[in-house]
Short mmCIF file of C-alpha atoms in Angstrom, two decimals:
data_model
loop_
_atom_site.label_atom_id
_atom_site.label_comp_id
_atom_site.label_asym_id
_atom_site.label_seq_id
_atom_site.Cartn_x
_atom_site.Cartn_y
_atom_site.Cartn_z
CA MET Z 5 -10.35 62.55 57.49
CA ASN Z 6 -7.41 60.13 57.48
CA LEU Z 7 -4.06 61.98 57.63
CA GLU Z 8 -1.91 58.87 57.64
CA LYS Z 9 -0.37 57.81 54.40
CA SER Z 10 -1.75 54.52 53.22
CA PRO Z 11 0.85 51.94 52.24
CA ALA Z 12 1.36 51.40 48.55
CA GLU Z 13 -0.74 48.64 47.16
CA PRO Z 14 1.25 45.75 45.78
CA SER Z 15 1.18 45.61 42.00
CA ALA Z 16 -0.67 42.77 40.40
CA GLU Z 17 2.27 41.90 38.13
CA PRO Z 18 5.36 40.44 39.80
CA PRO Z 19 8.67 42.22 39.11
CA ALA Z 20 10.64 40.89 36.22
CA ARG Z 21 13.40 38.62 37.39
CA GLN Z 22 16.73 39.01 35.71
CA SER Z 23 18.32 35.80 34.72
CA PRO Z 24 21.62 35.34 36.55
CA GLU Z 25 24.66 35.44 34.35
CA GLY Z 26 26.73 32.32 34.12
CA CYS Z 27 30.42 31.95 34.87
CA LEU Z 28 31.18 31.67 31.14
CA THR Z 29 29.65 35.10 30.53
CA VAL Z 30 31.60 36.72 33.37
CA ALA Z 31 34.83 35.00 32.31
CA VAL Z 32 34.49 36.05 28.66
CA ARG Z 33 33.25 39.66 29.12
CA VAL Z 34 36.30 41.45 30.62
CA PRO Z 35 39.08 40.14 28.29
CA VAL Z 36 36.87 40.49 25.25
CA ARG Z 37 36.03 44.11 26.12
CA ILE Z 38 39.72 44.93 26.76
CA VAL Z 39 40.83 43.44 23.44
CA VAL Z 40 37.96 45.04 21.50
CA LEU Z 41 38.63 48.44 23.11
CA VAL Z 42 42.33 48.27 22.13
CA LEU Z 43 41.35 47.35 18.57
CA VAL Z 44 38.40 49.76 18.17
CA VAL Z 45 39.88 53.03 19.57
CA PRO Z 46 42.33 53.57 16.64
CA VAL Z 47 39.64 52.62 14.15
CA ARG Z 48 37.19 55.10 15.73
CA MET Z 49 39.77 57.89 15.77
CA VAL Z 50 40.65 57.25 12.13
CA TRP Z 51 36.94 57.16 11.31
CA ASP Z 52 36.28 60.49 13.06
CA ALA Z 53 39.30 62.03 11.30
CA LEU Z 54 37.99 60.82 7.95
CA VAL Z 55 34.51 62.22 8.78
CA VAL Z 56 35.99 65.64 9.63
CA VAL Z 57 38.12 65.63 6.46
CA GLY Z 58 35.11 64.58 4.41
CA ARG Z 59 32.93 67.35 5.82
CA LEU Z 60 35.73 69.89 5.22
CA LEU Z 61 36.14 68.70 1.64
CA LYS Z 62 32.36 68.79 1.13
CA ASP Z 63 31.95 72.34 2.47
CA ALA Z 64 35.16 73.89 1.14
CA VAL Z 65 35.86 72.02 -2.11
CA LEU Z 66 33.11 69.81 -3.45
CA ARG Z 67 30.14 72.16 -2.95
CA PRO Z 68 31.85 75.24 -4.55
CA LEU Z 69 33.25 72.98 -7.28
CA GLY Z 70 29.77 71.56 -7.90
CA ARG Z 71 28.26 75.03 -8.09
CA ALA Z 72 31.00 76.14 -10.49
CA LEU Z 73 30.49 73.05 -12.63
CA LEU Z 74 26.74 73.66 -12.57
CA TRP Z 75 27.23 77.25 -13.69
CA VAL Z 76 29.69 76.16 -16.41
CA GLY Z 77 27.26 73.45 -17.54
CA ARG Z 78 24.45 75.98 -17.77
CA ALA Z 79 26.68 78.45 -19.61
CA VAL Z 80 27.90 75.79 -22.05
CA PHE Z 81 24.86 73.55 -22.57
CA VAL Z 82 21.72 75.41 -21.47
CA TRP Z 83 22.09 79.10 -22.17
CA PRO Z 84 23.25 78.74 -25.84
CA TRP Z 85 20.24 76.52 -26.61
CA VAL Z 86 17.92 78.92 -24.80
CA ALA Z 87 19.36 81.88 -26.74
CA LEU Z 88 19.15 79.88 -29.99
CA TRP Z 89 15.52 78.99 -29.27
CA ARG Z 90 14.54 82.49 -28.15
CA TYR Z 91 16.39 84.63 -30.67
CA VAL Z 92 16.67 82.33 -33.72
CA VAL Z 93 14.13 79.50 -33.77
CA VAL Z 94 11.14 81.46 -32.47
CA PRO Z 95 11.60 84.48 -34.86
CA VAL Z 96 12.28 82.17 -37.82
CA ALA Z 97 9.23 80.04 -36.97
CA THR Z 98 7.11 83.18 -36.58
CA GLY Z 99 8.30 84.47 -39.96
CA ILE Z 100 7.67 81.09 -41.62
CA ALA Z 101 4.19 80.96 -40.07
CA TRP Z 102 3.40 84.49 -41.31
CA LEU Z 103 4.79 83.65 -44.76
CA GLY Z 104 2.79 80.40 -44.88
CA ASN Z 105 -0.34 82.27 -43.88
CA VAL Z 106 0.22 84.92 -46.56
CA VAL Z 107 1.35 82.52 -49.32
CA LEU Z 108 -0.87 79.48 -48.68
CA VAL Z 109 -3.75 80.11 -46.29
CA VAL Z 110 -5.00 83.47 -47.59
CA PRO Z 111 -4.97 82.38 -51.31
CA ALA Z 112 -6.56 79.04 -50.42
CA VAL Z 113 -9.34 80.78 -48.47
CA TRP Z 114 -9.91 83.23 -51.36
CA VAL Z 115 -10.06 80.37 -53.90
CA TYR Z 116 -12.45 78.44 -51.65
CA ARG Z 117 -14.77 81.43 -51.13
CA ARG Z 118 -14.65 83.01 -54.60
CA VAL Z 119 -14.20 79.99 -56.91
CA LEU Z 120 -14.93 76.61 -55.33
CA THR Z 121 -18.06 77.67 -53.42
CA PRO Z 122 -19.91 79.12 -56.48
CA VAL Z 123 -18.80 76.16 -58.63
CA GLY Z 124 -19.98 73.74 -55.97
CA HIS Z 125 -23.35 75.52 -55.71
CA GLY Z 126 -23.75 75.31 -59.51
CA ILE Z 127 -22.83 71.62 -59.55
CA ALA Z 128 -25.24 70.95 -56.70
CA TRP Z 129 -28.08 72.80 -58.55
CA ALA Z 130 -27.39 70.84 -61.79
CA ALA Z 131 -27.22 67.55 -59.89
CA GLY Z 132 -30.53 68.40 -58.20
CA MET Z 133 -32.17 69.06 -61.56
CA VAL Z 134 -30.80 65.80 -63.04
CA TRP Z 135 -31.95 63.88 -59.95
CA ALA Z 136 -35.41 65.37 -60.24
CA GLY Z 137 -35.63 64.23 -63.92
CA VAL Z 138 -34.37 60.75 -63.02
CA VAL Z 139 -36.90 60.50 -60.19
CA TRP Z 140 -39.74 61.55 -62.51
CA VAL Z 141 -38.76 58.93 -65.16
CA ALA Z 142 -38.30 56.25 -62.47
CA ARG Z 143 -41.76 57.01 -61.08
CA GLY Z 144 -43.32 56.54 -64.54
CA VAL Z 145 -41.45 53.26 -65.15
CA TRP Z 146 -42.33 52.00 -61.65
CA GLY Z 147 -46.00 52.75 -62.22
CA GLY Z 148 -46.00 50.68 -65.45
CA VAL Z 149 -44.15 47.80 -63.75
CA VAL Z 150 -46.60 47.87 -60.85
CA ARG Z 151 -49.59 47.66 -63.24
CA VAL Z 152 -48.04 44.69 -65.12
CA CYS Z 153 -47.23 42.93 -61.83
CA ARG Z 154 -50.78 43.43 -60.58
CA GLY Z 155 -52.18 41.78 -63.76
CA ILE Z 156 -49.76 38.82 -63.43
CA GLY Z 157 -50.64 38.49 -59.74
CA ALA Z 158 -54.36 38.38 -60.55
CA GLY Z 159 -53.72 35.55 -63.07
CA PHE Z 160 -51.67 33.54 -60.56
CA GLY Z 161 -54.40 34.06 -57.92
CA TRP Z 162 -57.08 32.59 -60.22
CA VAL Z 163 -54.83 29.57 -61.02
CA TYR Z 164 -54.14 29.01 -57.30
CA ALA Z 165 -57.79 29.31 -56.28
CA ARG Z 166 -59.30 27.22 -59.17
CA LEU Z 167 -56.64 24.57 -59.85
CA LEU Z 168 -53.93 24.21 -57.20
CA THR Z 169 -56.15 24.32 -54.09
CA PRO Z 170 -58.41 21.29 -55.07
CA VAL Z 171 -55.38 19.26 -56.18
CA GLY Z 172 -53.61 20.06 -52.88
CA HIS Z 173 -56.62 19.00 -50.81
CA GLY Z 174 -56.74 15.64 -52.62
CA ILE Z 175 -53.03 15.00 -52.14
CA ALA Z 176 -53.32 15.87 -48.43
CA TRP Z 177 -56.23 13.39 -47.93
CA LEU Z 178 -54.24 10.63 -49.68
CA VAL Z 179 -51.08 11.32 -47.59
CA ARG Z 180 -53.17 11.30 -44.35
CA GLY Z 181 -54.59 7.84 -45.19
CA ILE Z 182 -51.14 6.43 -46.06
CA GLY Z 183 -49.84 7.84 -42.75
CA LEU Z 184 -52.57 6.13 -40.71
CA VAL Z 185 -51.80 2.77 -42.39
CA LEU Z 186 -48.05 3.15 -41.77
CA ALA Z 187 -48.69 4.12 -38.11
CA ALA Z 188 -50.78 0.98 -37.51
CA LEU Z 189 -48.06 -1.18 -39.09
CA GLY Z 190 -45.37 0.53 -36.97
CA VAL Z 191 -47.28 -0.03 -33.72
CA GLY Z 192 -47.69 -3.74 -34.48
CA VAL Z 193 -44.05 -4.22 -35.45
CA TYR Z 194 -42.90 -2.30 -32.32
CA THR Z 195 -45.08 -4.46 -30.05
CA ALA Z 196 -43.80 -7.70 -31.55
CA VAL Z 197 -40.14 -6.62 -31.43
CA SER Z 198 -40.42 -5.38 -27.81
CA TRP Z 199 -42.03 -8.73 -26.70
CA LEU Z 200 -39.29 -10.75 -28.45
CA VAL Z 201 -36.51 -8.57 -26.94
CA ARG Z 202 -38.03 -8.83 -23.45
CA TYR Z 203 -38.38 -12.62 -23.38
CA LEU Z 204 -35.31 -13.47 -25.45
CA LEU Z 205 -32.73 -10.99 -24.01
CA VAL Z 206 -33.81 -9.09 -20.88
CA VAL Z 207 -35.28 -11.97 -18.82
CA PRO Z 208 -32.30 -14.34 -19.42
CA ALA Z 209 -29.82 -11.52 -18.74
CA VAL Z 210 -31.51 -10.62 -15.40
CA TRP Z 211 -31.53 -14.31 -14.34
CA VAL Z 212 -27.80 -14.70 -15.20
CA TYR Z 213 -26.92 -11.48 -13.28
CA ARG Z 214 -28.95 -12.40 -10.20
CA TYR Z 215 -28.10 -16.12 -9.83
CA VAL Z 216 -24.62 -16.37 -11.44
CA LEU Z 217 -22.68 -13.10 -11.57
CA THR Z 218 -23.73 -11.76 -8.13
CA PRO Z 219 -22.48 -14.81 -6.11
CA VAL Z 220 -19.27 -14.93 -8.16
CA GLY Z 221 -18.68 -11.19 -7.56
CA HIS Z 222 -19.26 -11.57 -3.79
CA GLY Z 223 -16.69 -14.40 -3.67
CA ILE Z 224 -14.14 -12.38 -5.62
CA ALA Z 225 -14.70 -9.35 -3.34
CA TRP Z 226 -14.20 -11.53 -0.18
CA VAL Z 227 -10.96 -13.01 -1.60
CA ALA Z 228 -9.71 -9.49 -2.59
CA GLY Z 229 -10.51 -8.18 0.93
CA GLY Z 230 -8.46 -11.01 2.49
CA VAL Z 231 -5.54 -10.33 0.18
CA VAL Z 232 -5.67 -6.60 0.97
CA TRP Z 233 -5.72 -7.33 4.75
CA LEU Z 234 -2.75 -9.68 4.39
CA VAL Z 235 -0.76 -7.12 2.34
CA ARG Z 236 -1.64 -4.33 4.82
CA THR Z 237 -0.50 -6.48 7.75
CA LEU Z 238 2.80 -7.29 6.02
CA LEU Z 239 3.44 -3.62 5.12
CA THR Z 240 2.63 -2.52 8.69
CA GLY Z 241 5.14 -4.99 10.09
CA VAL Z 242 7.82 -3.93 7.62
CA TRP Z 243 7.15 -0.23 8.41
CA LEU Z 244 7.37 -0.84 12.17
CA ALA Z 245 10.64 -2.73 11.72
CA LEU Z 246 12.14 0.01 9.54
CA TYR Z 247 10.85 2.75 11.89
CA TRP Z 248 12.39 1.28 15.02
CA THR Z 249 15.58 0.43 13.18
CA GLY Z 250 15.93 4.00 11.87
CA ARG Z 251 14.98 5.46 15.26
CA VAL Z 252 17.53 3.35 17.16
CA LEU Z 253 20.35 3.67 14.60
CA ILE Z 254 19.86 7.26 13.32
CA VAL Z 255 17.38 9.42 15.27
CA LEU Z 256 18.49 8.64 18.85
CA PRO Z 257 22.24 9.18 18.10
CA VAL Z 258 21.51 12.40 16.20
CA LEU Z 259 19.25 13.59 19.03
CA ALA Z 260 21.93 12.78 21.62
CA VAL Z 261 24.60 14.62 19.59
CA TRP Z 262 22.26 17.63 19.19
CA ARG Z 263 21.22 17.70 22.86
CA TRP Z 264 24.56 16.98 24.55
CA VAL Z 265 27.10 18.39 22.03
CA LEU Z 266 25.74 20.90 19.52
CA ALA Z 267 23.28 22.71 21.83
CA PRO Z 268 25.92 23.51 24.54
CA ILE Z 269 28.43 24.59 21.86
CA GLY Z 270 25.73 26.79 20.25
CA ARG Z 271 24.82 28.36 23.61
CA ALA Z 272 28.50 29.08 24.26
CA LEU Z 273 28.89 30.62 20.79
CA VAL Z 274 25.75 32.71 21.34
CA VAL Z 275 27.12 34.00 24.66
CA VAL Z 276 30.50 34.77 23.10
CA GLY Z 277 28.87 36.52 20.11
CA ARG Z 278 26.57 38.57 22.35
CA GLU Z 279 29.48 39.62 24.55
CA ILE Z 280 31.56 40.51 21.49
CA GLY Z 281 28.67 42.63 20.15
CA ASP Z 282 28.19 44.37 23.52
CA ALA Z 283 31.93 44.89 23.78
CA LEU Z 284 32.01 46.41 20.29
CA GLY Z 285 29.18 48.78 21.23
CA HIS Z 286 30.84 49.88 24.50
CA ALA Z 287 34.22 50.16 22.84
CA TRP Z 288 32.76 52.24 19.98
CA ARG Z 289 31.08 54.64 22.42
CA ILE Z 290 34.24 54.91 24.59
CA ALA Z 291 36.32 55.45 21.46
CA GLY Z 292 33.88 58.20 20.45
CA HIS Z 293 34.42 59.98 23.77
CA VAL Z 294 38.20 59.55 23.45
CA SER Z 295 38.12 60.81 19.86
CA ARG Z 296 35.97 63.80 20.90
CA ALA Z 297 38.43 64.66 23.69
CA VAL Z 298 41.40 64.38 21.31
CA GLY Z 299 39.56 66.52 18.76
CA ARG Z 300 38.82 69.17 21.36
CA VAL Z 301 42.48 69.20 22.45
CA LEU Z 302 43.62 69.52 18.83
CA GLY Z 303 41.01 72.24 18.21
CA THR Z 304 42.18 74.16 21.29
CA LEU Z 305 45.82 73.88 20.19
CA PHE Z 306 44.86 75.02 16.65
CA ARG Z 307 42.96 77.98 18.10
CA TRP Z 308 45.84 78.98 20.40
CA ILE Z 309 48.55 78.48 17.77
CA PHE Z 310 46.83 79.84 14.64
CA VAL Z 311 43.41 81.42 15.18
CA GLU Z 312 44.16 83.67 18.17
CA PRO Z 313 47.38 85.13 16.64
CA VAL Z 314 45.56 85.75 13.37
CA ARG Z 315 42.64 87.38 15.23
CA TRP Z 316 45.06 89.52 17.28
CA VAL Z 317 46.88 90.60 14.11
CA TYR Z 318 43.55 91.42 12.43
CA ARG Z 319 42.22 93.41 15.41
CA SER Z 320 45.45 95.10 16.56
CA VAL Z 321 47.31 95.67 13.27
CA LEU Z 322 45.17 95.32 10.16
CA THR Z 323 42.07 97.13 11.51
CA PRO Z 324 43.92 100.33 12.60
CA VAL Z 325 45.93 100.30 9.37
CA GLY Z 326 42.71 99.90 7.38
CA HIS Z 327 41.07 102.77 9.27
CA VAL Z 328 44.10 104.99 8.62
CA VAL Z 329 44.07 104.08 4.92
CA ARG Z 330 40.31 104.71 4.76
CA ASP Z 331 40.48 108.10 6.49
CA VAL Z 332 43.74 109.37 4.96
CA VAL Z 333 43.75 107.90 1.45
CA TRP Z 334 40.38 106.42 0.39
CA ARG Z 335 37.96 109.11 1.53
CA PRO Z 336 39.99 112.08 0.09
CA ALA Z 337 40.37 110.15 -3.17
CA VAL Z 338 36.62 109.47 -3.25
CA GLU Z 339 35.80 113.12 -2.54
CA ALA Z 340 38.23 114.24 -5.26
CA ALA Z 341 36.70 111.78 -7.72
CA ARG Z 342 33.19 113.01 -6.83
CA GLY Z 343 34.28 116.66 -7.38
CA VAL Z 344 35.83 115.76 -10.72
CA GLY Z 345 32.65 113.91 -11.68
CA ARG Z 346 30.45 116.90 -10.75
CA ALA Z 347 32.69 119.25 -12.75
CA VAL Z 348 32.60 116.89 -15.74
CA ARG Z 349 28.79 116.58 -15.55
CA GLN Z 350 28.40 120.38 -15.34
CA ALA Z 351 30.73 120.84 -18.33
CA LEU Z 352 28.82 118.24 -20.34
CA ALA Z 353 25.49 119.86 -19.41
CA SER Z 354 26.70 123.31 -20.48
CA ALA Z 355 28.08 121.82 -23.70
CA ARG Z 356 24.74 120.15 -24.45
CA ALA Z 357 22.86 123.41 -23.76
CA THR Z 358 25.25 125.34 -26.04
CA ALA Z 359 24.86 122.78 -28.83
CA ARG Z 360 21.07 122.83 -28.47
CA GLN Z 361 21.01 126.66 -28.66
CA ALA Z 362 23.30 126.59 -31.72
CA ARG Z 363 21.00 124.13 -33.51
CA ALA Z 364 17.99 126.33 -32.71
CA ASP Z 365 19.80 129.43 -34.08
CA VAL Z 366 20.77 127.59 -37.28
CA ARG Z 367 17.17 126.37 -37.72
CA ARG Z 368 15.79 129.91 -37.31
CA MET Z 369 18.32 131.31 -39.82
CA LEU Z 370 17.47 128.64 -42.41
CA PHE Z 371 13.71 128.19 -42.00
CA GLY Z 372 12.64 131.29 -40.11
CA GLU Z 373 10.55 131.59 -36.99
CA PRO Z 374 7.90 128.87 -36.55
CA GLU Z 375 4.27 129.94 -36.65
CA GLN Z 376 2.75 130.71 -33.29
CA ARG Z 377 -0.59 129.04 -32.66
CA GLN Z 378 -3.45 131.25 -31.51
CA PRO Z 379 -4.57 130.35 -28.02
CA VAL Z 380 -8.14 129.05 -27.80
CA GLY Z 381 -10.34 130.12 -24.94
CA PRO Z 382 -11.77 127.57 -22.57
CA ARG Z 383 -14.97 125.89 -23.73
CA GLU Z 384 -16.22 125.21 -20.22
CA PRO Z 385 -17.34 127.93 -17.82
CA VAL Z 386 -14.82 128.83 -15.15
CA GLY Z 387 -16.83 129.42 -12.05
CA ARG Z 388 -17.91 127.72 -8.92
CA GLU Z 389 -21.60 127.60 -9.93
CA ALA Z 390 -22.90 124.48 -11.50
CA ARG Z 391 -24.50 124.70 -14.94
CA THR Z 392 -28.30 124.58 -15.03
CA LEU Z 393 -30.91 124.72 -17.78
CA GLY Z 394 -31.90 128.30 -16.89
CA SER Z 395 -28.41 129.77 -16.75
CA SER Z 396 -26.82 131.69 -19.64
CA THR Z 397 -23.48 129.94 -19.58
CA THR Z 398 -24.11 127.77 -22.61
CA ALA Z 399 -23.50 128.90 -26.21
CA LEU Z 400 -27.21 128.67 -27.20
CA THR Z 401 -28.60 130.78 -24.31
CA LYS Z 402 -25.75 133.29 -24.00
CA ASP Z 403 -26.68 136.94 -24.75
#
């Protein structure tokens, strides 16, 4: 067992190297932070004061004012419409619906059931009878028409079979012969025309294309290729001349200005902007601490000057005075009021009992005593035993 501590293994990744800050950064940082701190501290204190005032206004003024306005808006705009809907529109609509049901729906249903339905059944029965008569007549007429059509069809069939079929066969044979003659003539004419076209047009055209047009086309293509090469060479030379001219006169000066003038100025501006941003952040945080300390000092002074005296006056003066007023004045007054209330309630109760007895006496003097109802005995047996079929507790089996 190895008790010695093994050395820590070197990490595979090398530690991140911080880029050294330049002299411009160090020279700009301190004065910029001093100036920014002097400018930011009053702004931060004013900002914190505005935040505190805003929160106080929100909690003490705006929120209660908003709740009051909300309540007023409900009382003015919502509750009257709700009351109008609930106590006016809904009852009126219910009454109109009931009236419409009684005046329109119920009579319409009665008319439909007692008048229109029997009338409709009668009309349907009469229409059925008329339709049955029409169908019977139509069947008779259709039967006669079918018989006449069958006779006419038989006559046309005899004419077709005995006259038209032989005539058609003869016409077809004649047309077939004329077609064969025309086909033979067409084949001969086509052969002659194709031979003339081949030896008068195609063969001379092929010879002209092969031995005249092809060499001329090759020469024209060679000349066009030379012209294209010459034009391409000229354009390449012009492009190279313009490229080097533009590079020497425009690109290289612009590149030198960018590399040796604008880039250093931009780096300096970036450093200054970054330092100003960092200075603003540090100054804002320092101003926050300063503002918090000033707020705590002001809060302590406010508590010592106003809150503690008010608390001492409440605890040492108002509380004992309130206890004395509660024990000496309020409680005896409450007990006296309770005694008066009990006496008044007892007097009212006795007065109500006296009035009730007087009304009962007047009623007896005018109408007499009311009839007393005869008490009826219990219909169920009163005993701990359960009723059975053999017991004599029922009315049918009782002795």
